[in-house]
mmCIF file of C-alpha atoms in Angstrom:
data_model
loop_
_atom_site.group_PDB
_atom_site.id
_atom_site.type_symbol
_atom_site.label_atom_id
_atom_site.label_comp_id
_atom_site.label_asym_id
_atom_site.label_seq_id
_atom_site.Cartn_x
_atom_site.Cartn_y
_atom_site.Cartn_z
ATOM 1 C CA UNK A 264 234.644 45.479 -85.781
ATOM 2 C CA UNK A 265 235.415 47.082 -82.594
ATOM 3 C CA UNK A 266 235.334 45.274 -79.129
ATOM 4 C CA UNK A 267 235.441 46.289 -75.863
ATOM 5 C CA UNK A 268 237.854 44.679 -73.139
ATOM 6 C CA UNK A 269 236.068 43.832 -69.868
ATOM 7 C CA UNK A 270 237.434 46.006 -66.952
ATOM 8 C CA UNK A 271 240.178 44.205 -65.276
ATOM 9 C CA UNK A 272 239.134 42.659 -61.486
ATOM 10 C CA UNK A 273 239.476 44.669 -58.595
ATOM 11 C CA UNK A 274 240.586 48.035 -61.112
ATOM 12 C CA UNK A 275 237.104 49.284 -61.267
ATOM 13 C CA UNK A 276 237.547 53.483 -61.094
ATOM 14 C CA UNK A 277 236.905 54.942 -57.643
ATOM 15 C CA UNK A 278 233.243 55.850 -56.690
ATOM 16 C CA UNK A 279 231.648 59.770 -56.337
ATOM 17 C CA UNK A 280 230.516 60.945 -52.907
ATOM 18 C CA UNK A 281 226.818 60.271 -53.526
ATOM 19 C CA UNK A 282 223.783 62.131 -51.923
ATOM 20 C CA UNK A 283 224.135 60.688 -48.674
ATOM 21 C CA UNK A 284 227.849 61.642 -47.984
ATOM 22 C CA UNK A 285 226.948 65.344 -49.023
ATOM 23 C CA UNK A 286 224.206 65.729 -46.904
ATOM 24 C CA UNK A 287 226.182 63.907 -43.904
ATOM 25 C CA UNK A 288 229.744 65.930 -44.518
ATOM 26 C CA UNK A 289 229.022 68.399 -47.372
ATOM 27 C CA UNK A 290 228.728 71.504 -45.023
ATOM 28 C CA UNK A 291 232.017 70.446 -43.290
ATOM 29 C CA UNK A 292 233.891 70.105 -46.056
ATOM 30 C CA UNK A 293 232.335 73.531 -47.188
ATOM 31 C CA UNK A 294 233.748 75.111 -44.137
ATOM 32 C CA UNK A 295 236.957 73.404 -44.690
ATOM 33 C CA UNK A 296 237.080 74.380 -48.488
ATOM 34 C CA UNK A 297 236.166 78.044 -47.516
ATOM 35 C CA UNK A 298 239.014 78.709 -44.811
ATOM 36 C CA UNK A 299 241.486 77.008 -47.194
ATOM 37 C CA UNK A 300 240.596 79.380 -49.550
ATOM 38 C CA UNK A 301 241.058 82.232 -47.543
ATOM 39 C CA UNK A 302 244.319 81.141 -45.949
ATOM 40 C CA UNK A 303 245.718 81.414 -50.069
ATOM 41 C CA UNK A 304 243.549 84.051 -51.323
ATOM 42 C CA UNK A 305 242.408 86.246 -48.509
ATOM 43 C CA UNK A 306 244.572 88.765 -46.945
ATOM 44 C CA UNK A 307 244.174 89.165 -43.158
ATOM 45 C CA UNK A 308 241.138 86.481 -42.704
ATOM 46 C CA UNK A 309 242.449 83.986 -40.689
ATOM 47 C CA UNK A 310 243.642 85.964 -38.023
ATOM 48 C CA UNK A 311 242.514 86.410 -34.606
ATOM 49 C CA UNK A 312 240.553 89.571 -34.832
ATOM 50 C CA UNK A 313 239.158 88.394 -37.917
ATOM 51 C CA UNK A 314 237.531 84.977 -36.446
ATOM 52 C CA UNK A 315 236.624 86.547 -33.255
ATOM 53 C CA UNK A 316 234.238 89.166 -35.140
ATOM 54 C CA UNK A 317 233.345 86.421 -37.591
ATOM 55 C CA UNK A 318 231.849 84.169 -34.495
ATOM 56 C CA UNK A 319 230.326 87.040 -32.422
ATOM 57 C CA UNK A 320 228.471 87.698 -36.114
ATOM 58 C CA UNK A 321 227.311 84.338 -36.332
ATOM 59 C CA UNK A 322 226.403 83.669 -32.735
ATOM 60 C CA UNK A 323 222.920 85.171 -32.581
ATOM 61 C CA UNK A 324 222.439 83.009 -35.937
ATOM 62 C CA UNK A 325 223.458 79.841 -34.545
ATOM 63 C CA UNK A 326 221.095 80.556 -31.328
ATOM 64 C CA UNK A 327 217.928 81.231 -33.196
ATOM 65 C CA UNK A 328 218.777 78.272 -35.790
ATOM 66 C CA UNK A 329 218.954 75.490 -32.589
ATOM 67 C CA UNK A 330 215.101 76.353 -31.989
ATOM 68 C CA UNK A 331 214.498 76.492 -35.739
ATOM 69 C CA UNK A 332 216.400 72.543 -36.091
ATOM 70 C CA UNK A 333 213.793 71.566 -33.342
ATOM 71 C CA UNK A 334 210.614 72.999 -34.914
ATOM 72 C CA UNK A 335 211.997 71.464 -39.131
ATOM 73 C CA UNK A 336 212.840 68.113 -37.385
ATOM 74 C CA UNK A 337 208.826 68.047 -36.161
ATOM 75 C CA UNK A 338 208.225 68.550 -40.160
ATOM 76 C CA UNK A 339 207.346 72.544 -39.065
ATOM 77 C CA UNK A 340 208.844 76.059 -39.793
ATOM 78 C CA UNK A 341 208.885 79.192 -37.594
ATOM 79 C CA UNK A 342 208.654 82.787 -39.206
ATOM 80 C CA UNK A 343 208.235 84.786 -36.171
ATOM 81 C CA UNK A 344 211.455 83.986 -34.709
ATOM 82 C CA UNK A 345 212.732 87.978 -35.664
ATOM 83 C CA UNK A 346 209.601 89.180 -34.166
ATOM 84 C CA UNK A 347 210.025 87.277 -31.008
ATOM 85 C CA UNK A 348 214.064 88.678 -31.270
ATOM 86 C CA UNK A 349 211.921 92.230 -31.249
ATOM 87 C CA UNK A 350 209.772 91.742 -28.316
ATOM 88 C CA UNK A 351 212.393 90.816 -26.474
ATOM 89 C CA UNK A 352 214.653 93.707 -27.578
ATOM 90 C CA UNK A 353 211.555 96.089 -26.824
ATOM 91 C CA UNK A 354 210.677 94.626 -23.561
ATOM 92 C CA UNK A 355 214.164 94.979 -21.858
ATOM 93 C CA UNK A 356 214.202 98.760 -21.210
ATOM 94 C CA UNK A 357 210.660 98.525 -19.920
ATOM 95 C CA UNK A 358 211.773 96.603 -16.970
ATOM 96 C CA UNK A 359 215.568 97.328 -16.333
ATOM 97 C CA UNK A 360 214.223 99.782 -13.497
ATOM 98 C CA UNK A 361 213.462 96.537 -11.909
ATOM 99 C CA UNK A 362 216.241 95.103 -12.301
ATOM 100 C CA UNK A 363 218.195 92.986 -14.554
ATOM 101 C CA UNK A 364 216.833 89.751 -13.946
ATOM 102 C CA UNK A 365 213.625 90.548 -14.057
ATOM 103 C CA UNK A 366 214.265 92.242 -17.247
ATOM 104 C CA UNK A 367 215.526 89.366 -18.731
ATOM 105 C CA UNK A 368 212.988 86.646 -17.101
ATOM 106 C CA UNK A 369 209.958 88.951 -19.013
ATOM 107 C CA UNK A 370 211.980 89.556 -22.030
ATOM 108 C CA UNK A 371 212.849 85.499 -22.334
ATOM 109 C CA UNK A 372 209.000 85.374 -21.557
ATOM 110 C CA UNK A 373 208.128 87.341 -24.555
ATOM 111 C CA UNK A 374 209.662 84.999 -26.684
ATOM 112 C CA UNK A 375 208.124 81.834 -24.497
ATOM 113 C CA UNK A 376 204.528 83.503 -25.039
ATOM 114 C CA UNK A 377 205.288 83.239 -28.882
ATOM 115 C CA UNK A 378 206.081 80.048 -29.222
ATOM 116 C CA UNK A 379 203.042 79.226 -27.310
ATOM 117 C CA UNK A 380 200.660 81.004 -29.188
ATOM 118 C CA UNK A 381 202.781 79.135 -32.313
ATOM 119 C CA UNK A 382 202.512 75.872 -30.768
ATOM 120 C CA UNK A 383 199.169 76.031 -29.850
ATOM 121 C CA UNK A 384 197.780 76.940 -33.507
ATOM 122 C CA UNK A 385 200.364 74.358 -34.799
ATOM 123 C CA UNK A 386 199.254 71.221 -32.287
ATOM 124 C CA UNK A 387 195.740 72.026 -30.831
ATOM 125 C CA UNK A 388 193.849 74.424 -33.869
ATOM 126 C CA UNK A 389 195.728 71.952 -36.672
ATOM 127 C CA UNK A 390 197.158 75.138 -38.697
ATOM 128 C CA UNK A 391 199.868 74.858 -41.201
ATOM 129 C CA UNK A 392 202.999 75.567 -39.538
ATOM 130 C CA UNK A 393 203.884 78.189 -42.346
ATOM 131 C CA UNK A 394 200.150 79.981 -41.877
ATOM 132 C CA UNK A 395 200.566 79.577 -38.334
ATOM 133 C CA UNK A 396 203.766 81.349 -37.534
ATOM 134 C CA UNK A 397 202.847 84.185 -39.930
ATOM 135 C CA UNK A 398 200.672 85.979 -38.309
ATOM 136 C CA UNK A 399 203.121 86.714 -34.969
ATOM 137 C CA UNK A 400 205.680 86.963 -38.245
ATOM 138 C CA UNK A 401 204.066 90.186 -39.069
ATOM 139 C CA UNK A 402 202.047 91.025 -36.022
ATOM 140 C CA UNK A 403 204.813 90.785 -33.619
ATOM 141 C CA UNK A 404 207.008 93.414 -34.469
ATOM 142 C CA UNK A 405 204.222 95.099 -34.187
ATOM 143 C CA UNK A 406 203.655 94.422 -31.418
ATOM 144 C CA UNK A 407 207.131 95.473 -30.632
ATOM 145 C CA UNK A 408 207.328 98.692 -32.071
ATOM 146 C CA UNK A 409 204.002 99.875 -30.326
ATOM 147 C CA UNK A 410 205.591 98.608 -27.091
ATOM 148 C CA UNK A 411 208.735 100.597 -28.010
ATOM 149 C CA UNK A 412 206.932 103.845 -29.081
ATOM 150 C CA UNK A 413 208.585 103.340 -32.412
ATOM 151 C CA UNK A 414 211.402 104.293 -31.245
ATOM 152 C CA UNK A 415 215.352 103.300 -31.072
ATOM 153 C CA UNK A 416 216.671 103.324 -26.897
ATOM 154 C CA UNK A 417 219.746 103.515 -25.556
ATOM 155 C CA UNK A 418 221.184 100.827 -23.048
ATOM 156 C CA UNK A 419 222.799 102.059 -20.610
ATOM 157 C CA UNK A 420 222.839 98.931 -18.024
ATOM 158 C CA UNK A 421 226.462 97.702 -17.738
ATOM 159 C CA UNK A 422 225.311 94.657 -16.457
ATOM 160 C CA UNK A 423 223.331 93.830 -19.434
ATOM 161 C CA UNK A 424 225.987 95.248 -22.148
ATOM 162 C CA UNK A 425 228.680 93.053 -20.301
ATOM 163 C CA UNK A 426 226.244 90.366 -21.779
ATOM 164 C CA UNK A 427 227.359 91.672 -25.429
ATOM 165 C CA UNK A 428 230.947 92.948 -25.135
ATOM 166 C CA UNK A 429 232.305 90.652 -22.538
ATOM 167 C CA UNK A 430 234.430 87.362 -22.440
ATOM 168 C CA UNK A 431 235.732 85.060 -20.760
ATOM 169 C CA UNK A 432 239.162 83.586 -20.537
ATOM 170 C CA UNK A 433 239.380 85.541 -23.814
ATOM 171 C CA UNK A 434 236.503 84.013 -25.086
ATOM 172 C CA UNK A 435 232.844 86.457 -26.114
ATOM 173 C CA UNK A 436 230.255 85.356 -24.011
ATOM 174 C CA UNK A 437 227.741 85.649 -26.904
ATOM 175 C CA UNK A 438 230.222 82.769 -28.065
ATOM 176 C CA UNK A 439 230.298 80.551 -25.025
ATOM 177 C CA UNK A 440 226.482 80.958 -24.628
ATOM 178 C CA UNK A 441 225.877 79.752 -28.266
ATOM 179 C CA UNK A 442 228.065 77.117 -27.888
ATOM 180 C CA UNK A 443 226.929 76.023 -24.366
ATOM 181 C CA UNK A 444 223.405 75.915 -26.165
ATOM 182 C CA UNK A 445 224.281 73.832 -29.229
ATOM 183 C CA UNK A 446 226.027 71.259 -26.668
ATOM 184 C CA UNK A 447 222.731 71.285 -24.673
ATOM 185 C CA UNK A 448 220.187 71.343 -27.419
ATOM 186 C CA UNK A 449 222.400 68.196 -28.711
ATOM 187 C CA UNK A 450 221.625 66.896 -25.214
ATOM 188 C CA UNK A 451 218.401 67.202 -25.794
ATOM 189 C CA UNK A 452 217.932 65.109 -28.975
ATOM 190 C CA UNK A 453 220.015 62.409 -28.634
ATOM 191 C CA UNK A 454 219.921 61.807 -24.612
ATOM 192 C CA UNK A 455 216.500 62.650 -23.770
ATOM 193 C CA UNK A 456 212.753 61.038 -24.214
ATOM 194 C CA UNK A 457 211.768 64.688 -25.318
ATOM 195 C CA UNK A 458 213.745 64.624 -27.854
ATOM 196 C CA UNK A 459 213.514 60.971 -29.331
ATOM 197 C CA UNK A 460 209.576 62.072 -29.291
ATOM 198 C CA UNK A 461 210.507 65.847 -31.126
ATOM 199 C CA UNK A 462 212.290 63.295 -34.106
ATOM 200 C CA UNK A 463 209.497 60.488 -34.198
ATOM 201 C CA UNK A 464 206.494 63.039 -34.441
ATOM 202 C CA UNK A 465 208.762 64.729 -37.468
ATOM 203 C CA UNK A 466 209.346 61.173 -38.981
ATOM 204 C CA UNK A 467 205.546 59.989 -38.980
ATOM 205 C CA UNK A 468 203.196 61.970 -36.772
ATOM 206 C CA UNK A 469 200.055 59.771 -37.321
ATOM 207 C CA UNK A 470 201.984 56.973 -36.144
ATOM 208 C CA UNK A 471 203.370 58.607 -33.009
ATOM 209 C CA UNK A 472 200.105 59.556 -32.094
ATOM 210 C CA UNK A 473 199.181 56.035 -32.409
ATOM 211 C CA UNK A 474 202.340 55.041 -30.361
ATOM 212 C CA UNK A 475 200.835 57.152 -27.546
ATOM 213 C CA UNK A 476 203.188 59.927 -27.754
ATOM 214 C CA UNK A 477 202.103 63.428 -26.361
ATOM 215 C CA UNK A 478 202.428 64.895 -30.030
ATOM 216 C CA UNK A 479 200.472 68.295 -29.497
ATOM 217 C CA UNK A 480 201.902 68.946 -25.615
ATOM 218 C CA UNK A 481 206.204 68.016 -27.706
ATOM 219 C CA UNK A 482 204.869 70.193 -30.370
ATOM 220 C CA UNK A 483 203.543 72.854 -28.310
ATOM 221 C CA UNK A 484 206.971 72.535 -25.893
ATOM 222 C CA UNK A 485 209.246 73.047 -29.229
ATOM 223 C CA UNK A 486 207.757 76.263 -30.814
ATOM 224 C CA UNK A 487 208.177 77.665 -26.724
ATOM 225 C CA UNK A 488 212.046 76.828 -26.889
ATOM 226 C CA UNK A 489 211.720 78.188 -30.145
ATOM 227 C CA UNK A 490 210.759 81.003 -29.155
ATOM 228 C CA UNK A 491 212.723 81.246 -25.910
ATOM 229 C CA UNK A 492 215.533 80.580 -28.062
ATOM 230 C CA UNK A 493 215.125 83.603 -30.386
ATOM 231 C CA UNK A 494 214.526 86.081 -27.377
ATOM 232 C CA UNK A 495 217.539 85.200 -25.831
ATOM 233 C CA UNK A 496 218.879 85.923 -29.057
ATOM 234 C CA UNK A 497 217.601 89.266 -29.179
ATOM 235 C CA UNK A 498 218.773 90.326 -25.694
ATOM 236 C CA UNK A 499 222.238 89.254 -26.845
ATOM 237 C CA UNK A 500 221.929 91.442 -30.006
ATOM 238 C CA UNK A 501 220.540 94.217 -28.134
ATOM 239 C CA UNK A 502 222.902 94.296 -25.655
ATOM 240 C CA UNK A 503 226.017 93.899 -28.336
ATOM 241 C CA UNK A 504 224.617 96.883 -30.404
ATOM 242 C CA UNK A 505 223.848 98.881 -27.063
ATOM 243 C CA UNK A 506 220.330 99.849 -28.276
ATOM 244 C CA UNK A 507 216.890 98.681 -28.386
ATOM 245 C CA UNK A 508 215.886 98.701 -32.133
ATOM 246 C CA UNK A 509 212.875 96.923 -32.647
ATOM 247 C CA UNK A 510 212.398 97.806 -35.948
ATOM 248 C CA UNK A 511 215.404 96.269 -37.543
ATOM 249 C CA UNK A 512 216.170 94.224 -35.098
ATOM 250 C CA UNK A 513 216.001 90.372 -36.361
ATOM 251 C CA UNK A 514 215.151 91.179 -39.707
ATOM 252 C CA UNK A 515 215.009 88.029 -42.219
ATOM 253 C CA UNK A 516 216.616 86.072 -39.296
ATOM 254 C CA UNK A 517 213.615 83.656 -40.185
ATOM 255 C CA UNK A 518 215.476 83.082 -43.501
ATOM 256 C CA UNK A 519 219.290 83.246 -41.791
ATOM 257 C CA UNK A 520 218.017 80.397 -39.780
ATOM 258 C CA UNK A 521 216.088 78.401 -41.874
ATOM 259 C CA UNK A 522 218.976 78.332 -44.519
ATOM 260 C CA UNK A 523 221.360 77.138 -41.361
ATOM 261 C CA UNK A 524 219.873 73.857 -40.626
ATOM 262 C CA UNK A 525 218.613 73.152 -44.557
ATOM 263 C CA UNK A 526 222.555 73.600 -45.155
ATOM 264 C CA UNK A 527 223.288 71.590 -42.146
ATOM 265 C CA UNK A 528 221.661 68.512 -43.314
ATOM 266 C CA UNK A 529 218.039 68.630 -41.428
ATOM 267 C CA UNK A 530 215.568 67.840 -43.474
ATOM 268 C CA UNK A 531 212.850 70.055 -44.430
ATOM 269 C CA UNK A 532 210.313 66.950 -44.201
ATOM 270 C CA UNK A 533 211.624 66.751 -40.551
ATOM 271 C CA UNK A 534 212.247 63.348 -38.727
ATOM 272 C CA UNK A 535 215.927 63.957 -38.353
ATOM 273 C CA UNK A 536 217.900 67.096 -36.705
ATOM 274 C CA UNK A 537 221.629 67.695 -37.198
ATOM 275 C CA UNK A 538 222.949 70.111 -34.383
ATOM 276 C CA UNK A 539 226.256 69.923 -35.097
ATOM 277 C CA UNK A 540 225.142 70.606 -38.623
ATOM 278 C CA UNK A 541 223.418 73.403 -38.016
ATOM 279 C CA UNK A 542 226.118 75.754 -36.294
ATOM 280 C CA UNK A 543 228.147 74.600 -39.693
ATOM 281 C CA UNK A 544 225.625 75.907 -41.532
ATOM 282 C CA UNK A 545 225.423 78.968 -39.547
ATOM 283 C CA UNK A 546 229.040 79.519 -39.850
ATOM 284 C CA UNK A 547 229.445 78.327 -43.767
ATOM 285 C CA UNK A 548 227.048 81.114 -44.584
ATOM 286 C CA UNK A 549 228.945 83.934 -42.474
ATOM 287 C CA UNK A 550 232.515 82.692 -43.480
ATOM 288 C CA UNK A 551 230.843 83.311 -47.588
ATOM 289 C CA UNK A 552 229.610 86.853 -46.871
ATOM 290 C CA UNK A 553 232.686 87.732 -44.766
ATOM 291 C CA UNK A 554 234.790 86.015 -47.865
ATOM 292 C CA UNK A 555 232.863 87.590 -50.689
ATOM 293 C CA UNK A 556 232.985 91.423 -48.700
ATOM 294 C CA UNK A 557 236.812 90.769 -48.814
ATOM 295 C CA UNK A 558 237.330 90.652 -52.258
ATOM 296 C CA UNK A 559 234.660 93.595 -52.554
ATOM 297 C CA UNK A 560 231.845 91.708 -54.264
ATOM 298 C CA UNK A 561 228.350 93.487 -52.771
ATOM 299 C CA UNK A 562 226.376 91.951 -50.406
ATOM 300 C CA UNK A 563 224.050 91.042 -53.590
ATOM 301 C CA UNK A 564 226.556 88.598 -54.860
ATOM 302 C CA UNK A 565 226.484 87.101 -51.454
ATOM 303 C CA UNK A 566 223.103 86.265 -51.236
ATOM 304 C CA UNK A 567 222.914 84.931 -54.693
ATOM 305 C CA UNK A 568 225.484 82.550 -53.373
ATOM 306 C CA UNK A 569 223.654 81.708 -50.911
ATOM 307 C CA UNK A 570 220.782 80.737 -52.689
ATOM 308 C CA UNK A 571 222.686 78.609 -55.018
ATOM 309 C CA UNK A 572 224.117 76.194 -51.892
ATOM 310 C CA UNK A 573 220.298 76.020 -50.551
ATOM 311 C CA UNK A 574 219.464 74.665 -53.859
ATOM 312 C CA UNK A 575 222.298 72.586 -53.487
ATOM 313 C CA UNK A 576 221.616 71.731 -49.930
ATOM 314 C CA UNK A 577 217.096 70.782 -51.090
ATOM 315 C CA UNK A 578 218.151 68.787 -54.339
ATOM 316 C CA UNK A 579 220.834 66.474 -52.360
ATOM 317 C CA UNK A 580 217.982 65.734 -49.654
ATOM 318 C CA UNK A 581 215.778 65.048 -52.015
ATOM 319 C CA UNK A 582 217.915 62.563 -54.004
ATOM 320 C CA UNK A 583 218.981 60.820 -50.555
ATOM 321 C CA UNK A 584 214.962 60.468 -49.817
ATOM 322 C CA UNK A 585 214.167 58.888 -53.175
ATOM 323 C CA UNK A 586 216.672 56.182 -53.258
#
């Protein structure tokens, strides 16, 4: 007969990271993992050059996926945020004769005029976020192609290019504007009464409105920032490639984004938004395709990989919301 001795007192074996700790630190330590990595196995990653590109990649990404944190925390989604990048992108040349601040006021207004027309479907007509944002999702670029004559155009402002090639104190602006807006978009969630509002309307809407909380004028207000958010984004990328290409311009950044804050931590059933999470995200996903294109795997295997850490990133949220 076989018996089993009880486990000593106080030896019990060391417990797993559970759901919670993944969905807290996993993209960190994801990051982490994936510089280590290339510091052994890489060849020329981690130097300067190297990160520099990597963050003016990313930068656009991280801008777009701030707005997109806001609208998933309010339990929403936004699809036109590459069409708003495209308005904006087409608008600029339009106006540059006037100037460059009044290029970029109309161009930023571009993307606020989406989000409104978002927010307003979303909050006031009581569409599904997803049904909502996809008709701007496939009628705004074109929109911004008939704006654009269909065609690709040349910046020539230096002003505006300075935007896209510059730095300072050695540091892209593209950069320092992303990260200025993270810090300020962080601002905005944890120090403000907007914000608190933005999270409780995402945890329980019915009850918010029952609080007394202006749900459809915070909802409204976060698809505009949204979409102010994503045409900023655009003028950056426009003014970094040098040319207005509304066309291409933005392309699946509705899925770039989304797959930031999901990776992040934010949950798609909204109530909670990780910033900090989100630029990890942002960056987790570039520092993959920039690893993967180093050791010449295609682009393909890339996005496979990529879909494998958003199941990943779903299941552990879902596990963390059951228990």
């Amino acid at each position: 007969m076989t018996t089993h001795a009880p486990a000593a007192p106080g030896r019990s074996l060391p417990r797993l990271p559970g759901p919670a700790w993944f969905q807290e630190y996993g993209v960190y330590a994801a990051v982490a993992a994936l510089l280590l990595f290339n510091a052994f196995f890489t060849e020329h990653f981690l130097t300067a050059d190297n990160l520099r590109t990597q963050l003016i990649q990313v930068a656009p990404v991280v801008i777009v996926a701030l707005g997109m944190a806001l609208v998933i925390g309010t339990e929403g989604v936004d699809l036109s945020v590459g069409s708003a990048m495209a308005l904006a992108a087409a608008v600029l040349p339009l106006y540059l004769g006037y100037g460059l601040v009044p290029a970029l006021l109309i161009a930023l207004l571009a993307g606020a005029v989406v989000g409104a027309v978002n927010g307003t479907l979303v909050s006031v007509v009581g569409l599904q976020p997803i049904v909502a944002t996809l008709a701007l999702f496939v009628g705004g670029r074109g929109i911004a192609l008939v704006m654009a004559d269909g065609q690709l155009k040349q910046i020539a402002n230096p002003d505006l290019l300075a935007l896209g090639t510059g730095s300072f104190l050695g540091i892209p602006l593209v950069v320092l504007i992303a990260g200025v807006l993270a810090l300020a978009v962080a601002f905005l969630v944890h120090r403000t009464t907007f914000g608190r509002q933005v999270v409780a309307i995402g945890g329980n809407r019915p009850a918010a409105a029952l609080a007394g909380l202006p749900v459809k004028r915070v909802l409204t207000g976060v698809y505009i920032l949204c979409g102010v958010l994503a045409a900023l984004a655009g003028i950056l990328a426009t003014a970094r490639l040098t040319a207005s290409d509304p066309s291409s311009l933005g392309n699946l950044m509705e899925l770039s984004a989304i797959t930031a804050v999901v990776v992040g931590g934010t949950p798609l059933s909204g109530g909670s938004i990780r910033v900090l999470g989100t630029v990890a995200g942002a960056l987790l996903m570039q520092l993959l395709r920039a690893t993967l294109v180093k050791h010449d795997l295609p682009d393909s295997t890339a996005q496979i990989a990529q879909a494998a850490i958003i199941i990943v990133a779903v299941y552990v949220a879902r596990e963390r919301r059951s228990r």
